[in-house]
Tab-separated table of C-alpha atoms in Angstrom:
chain	number	residue	atom	x	y	z
A	279	UNK	CA	84.570	116.099	86.277
A	280	UNK	CA	84.763	116.361	90.207
A	281	UNK	CA	82.541	113.228	90.909
A	282	UNK	CA	84.575	110.942	88.180
A	283	UNK	CA	87.874	112.191	90.084
A	284	UNK	CA	86.434	111.244	93.291
A	285	UNK	CA	85.391	108.037	92.195
A	286	UNK	CA	88.675	107.203	90.839
A	287	UNK	CA	90.087	108.139	94.023
A	288	UNK	CA	88.024	105.897	96.163
A	289	UNK	CA	88.999	102.905	93.789
A	290	UNK	CA	92.658	103.857	94.337
A	291	UNK	CA	92.119	103.713	97.647
A	292	UNK	CA	90.406	100.563	97.766
A	293	UNK	CA	92.716	98.973	95.805
A	294	UNK	CA	95.414	100.128	97.905
A	295	UNK	CA	94.129	98.841	100.860
A	296	UNK	CA	93.361	95.218	99.150
A	297	UNK	CA	97.123	95.633	98.115
A	298	UNK	CA	98.047	95.975	101.785
A	299	UNK	CA	95.760	93.493	102.933
A	300	UNK	CA	97.286	90.690	101.029
A	301	UNK	CA	100.910	91.343	102.030
A	302	UNK	CA	103.905	88.990	102.980
A	303	UNK	CA	102.931	88.157	106.184
A	304	UNK	CA	106.139	89.766	107.617
A	305	UNK	CA	104.543	91.631	110.474
A	306	UNK	CA	108.389	92.144	112.046
A	307	UNK	CA	108.509	95.906	113.007
A	308	UNK	CA	111.263	97.778	110.498
A	309	UNK	CA	113.743	100.076	112.479
A	310	UNK	CA	113.579	102.468	109.665
A	311	UNK	CA	115.288	105.699	111.910
A	312	UNK	CA	117.429	106.245	114.421
A	313	UNK	CA	115.982	107.341	118.011
A	314	UNK	CA	116.039	111.036	118.865
A	315	UNK	CA	114.520	112.775	122.016
A	316	UNK	CA	111.701	115.755	121.434
A	317	UNK	CA	114.411	118.536	122.311
A	318	UNK	CA	117.548	116.756	120.839
A	319	UNK	CA	119.014	118.448	117.967
A	320	UNK	CA	118.019	117.469	114.317
A	321	UNK	CA	121.825	116.690	113.709
A	322	UNK	CA	122.016	113.586	115.897
A	323	UNK	CA	118.622	112.125	113.927
A	324	UNK	CA	120.155	113.100	110.948
A	325	UNK	CA	123.483	111.136	111.577
A	326	UNK	CA	121.087	108.007	112.836
A	327	UNK	CA	118.973	108.647	109.563
A	328	UNK	CA	122.184	108.327	107.424
A	329	UNK	CA	123.348	105.154	108.686
A	330	UNK	CA	120.098	103.448	108.267
A	331	UNK	CA	119.093	105.174	104.758
A	332	UNK	CA	115.886	106.521	106.515
A	333	UNK	CA	114.919	109.952	106.523
A	334	UNK	CA	112.605	112.411	108.130
A	335	UNK	CA	112.236	114.947	105.129
A	336	UNK	CA	111.759	114.284	101.389
A	337	UNK	CA	109.001	114.559	98.435
A	338	UNK	CA	105.983	112.322	98.469
A	339	UNK	CA	104.415	112.386	95.583
A	340	UNK	CA	103.306	116.279	94.781
A	341	UNK	CA	104.286	117.055	98.424
A	342	UNK	CA	107.430	117.889	100.234
A	343	UNK	CA	106.790	116.970	103.863
A	344	UNK	CA	109.288	117.208	106.821
A	345	UNK	CA	108.898	115.747	110.365
A	346	UNK	CA	109.945	118.700	112.804
A	347	UNK	CA	109.542	117.664	116.244
A	348	UNK	CA	107.291	116.612	118.881
A	349	UNK	CA	105.875	117.768	122.474
A	350	UNK	CA	105.267	115.344	125.206
A	351	UNK	CA	103.624	115.852	128.654
A	352	UNK	CA	100.270	116.849	126.889
A	353	UNK	CA	97.111	115.026	127.786
A	354	UNK	CA	94.133	114.352	126.260
A	355	UNK	CA	90.647	115.265	127.063
A	356	UNK	CA	90.409	112.085	129.887
A	357	UNK	CA	93.995	113.445	131.298
A	358	UNK	CA	95.687	110.392	129.335
A	359	UNK	CA	98.968	110.968	128.041
A	360	UNK	CA	99.605	112.173	124.434
A	361	UNK	CA	102.270	113.406	121.714
A	362	UNK	CA	101.747	115.922	119.650
A	363	UNK	CA	104.043	115.856	116.339
A	364	UNK	CA	104.578	118.918	114.077
A	365	UNK	CA	105.226	118.153	110.262
A	366	UNK	CA	106.127	120.862	107.564
A	367	UNK	CA	103.856	120.432	104.259
A	368	UNK	CA	104.324	121.823	101.187
A	369	UNK	CA	102.091	121.301	98.282
A	370	UNK	CA	103.878	120.959	95.055
A	371	UNK	CA	100.795	119.638	93.139
A	372	UNK	CA	98.619	121.795	90.768
A	373	UNK	CA	95.475	121.922	92.947
A	374	UNK	CA	94.993	122.867	96.365
A	375	UNK	CA	95.325	120.182	98.801
A	376	UNK	CA	95.276	119.525	102.871
A	377	UNK	CA	97.913	117.574	104.736
A	378	UNK	CA	95.159	115.304	106.076
A	379	UNK	CA	93.924	114.036	102.506
A	380	UNK	CA	97.502	114.326	100.773
A	381	UNK	CA	99.252	112.458	103.217
A	382	UNK	CA	99.174	109.529	105.793
A	383	UNK	CA	100.855	110.538	108.907
A	384	UNK	CA	100.828	107.251	111.491
A	385	UNK	CA	102.576	107.104	114.643
A	386	UNK	CA	103.722	103.569	116.243
A	387	UNK	CA	104.532	102.862	119.831
A	388	UNK	CA	105.984	98.771	120.457
A	389	UNK	CA	104.985	98.194	117.176
A	390	UNK	CA	101.311	99.242	117.337
A	391	UNK	CA	99.768	102.078	115.543
A	392	UNK	CA	98.436	104.809	117.766
A	393	UNK	CA	95.109	106.377	117.651
A	394	UNK	CA	94.931	109.903	117.157
A	395	UNK	CA	93.960	111.886	120.385
A	396	UNK	CA	90.817	114.330	121.359
A	397	UNK	CA	92.145	117.295	122.903
A	398	UNK	CA	90.263	119.919	125.176
A	399	UNK	CA	92.644	122.359	123.636
A	400	UNK	CA	94.950	122.417	120.206
A	401	UNK	CA	97.743	124.321	118.831
A	402	UNK	CA	96.711	126.394	115.638
A	403	UNK	CA	99.093	123.909	113.599
A	404	UNK	CA	96.438	121.158	114.538
A	405	UNK	CA	93.866	123.180	112.447
A	406	UNK	CA	96.191	123.510	109.644
A	407	UNK	CA	96.243	120.157	109.375
A	408	UNK	CA	92.719	120.328	107.424
A	409	UNK	CA	93.158	123.412	105.564
A	410	UNK	CA	93.542	123.441	101.794
A	411	UNK	CA	96.582	125.044	100.536
A	412	UNK	CA	97.401	126.271	97.476
A	413	UNK	CA	99.940	124.790	95.294
A	414	UNK	CA	103.532	126.050	96.182
A	415	UNK	CA	102.634	127.009	99.734
A	416	UNK	CA	103.789	125.907	103.008
A	417	UNK	CA	101.987	124.954	106.214
A	418	UNK	CA	103.396	123.550	109.478
A	419	UNK	CA	100.360	121.114	111.029
A	420	UNK	CA	100.220	119.346	113.991
A	421	UNK	CA	98.738	115.733	114.866
A	422	UNK	CA	98.191	114.444	118.348
A	423	UNK	CA	98.416	110.674	119.283
A	424	UNK	CA	97.165	108.919	122.565
A	425	UNK	CA	100.514	107.387	124.288
A	426	UNK	CA	99.950	103.731	125.184
A	427	UNK	CA	103.363	103.373	127.276
A	428	UNK	CA	106.791	105.356	127.849
A	429	UNK	CA	108.130	103.574	124.620
A	430	UNK	CA	109.850	105.289	121.944
A	431	UNK	CA	107.244	106.758	119.195
A	432	UNK	CA	107.917	106.166	115.824
A	433	UNK	CA	106.472	108.380	112.788
A	434	UNK	CA	105.623	107.401	109.438
A	435	UNK	CA	104.282	109.676	106.594
A	436	UNK	CA	103.691	108.519	103.224
A	437	UNK	CA	101.574	109.674	100.478
A	438	UNK	CA	97.945	108.932	100.960
A	439	UNK	CA	97.335	106.968	97.609
A	440	UNK	CA	100.557	106.187	95.975
A	441	UNK	CA	101.695	102.912	94.400
A	442	UNK	CA	105.275	103.246	95.758
A	443	UNK	CA	106.701	102.414	99.106
A	444	UNK	CA	108.270	105.801	99.746
A	445	UNK	CA	107.962	106.982	103.177
A	446	UNK	CA	109.628	109.307	105.735
A	447	UNK	CA	110.348	107.976	109.521
A	448	UNK	CA	111.462	109.708	112.577
A	449	UNK	CA	111.416	108.220	116.343
A	450	UNK	CA	110.851	110.306	119.073
A	451	UNK	CA	111.660	109.283	123.276
A	452	UNK	CA	108.904	109.779	125.376
A	453	UNK	CA	110.414	108.734	128.746
A	454	UNK	CA	110.300	111.047	131.577
């Protein structure tokens, strides 16, 4: 049974990738969220989101996710600048699931996807991203992204395997 589910999941992921590759060709970045700094109040971001229709919290399939905050001034193992972004993840499904498997959390700078950063030291929340949690459980997770400039970082979170375009967004300022 598990092998069948894995084969179905892989087939769905391949179908999603093929569908994404055959897009409209429109590569202009979308401005889905208002800008906020890592230490700005949530209400400023909520007001900007209300104007654009974007949101930094909501249900993505069987999961509820909230983009919490970001920490700048971090360095990867080579000393390059990094941003750490925290997420609140609730499994509302029927099976145990990890954040890393349930959703796709991407960061963009200047319209280009940022790579995940490799750190010498990382938070407990970072390890939480790859821990399975039972249905009804909420966990705070953190991912680190390698910065390429001092431009704002746009976060987009969507369900990993889905046939709708639902996504959560939030923008953080990294300028010193």
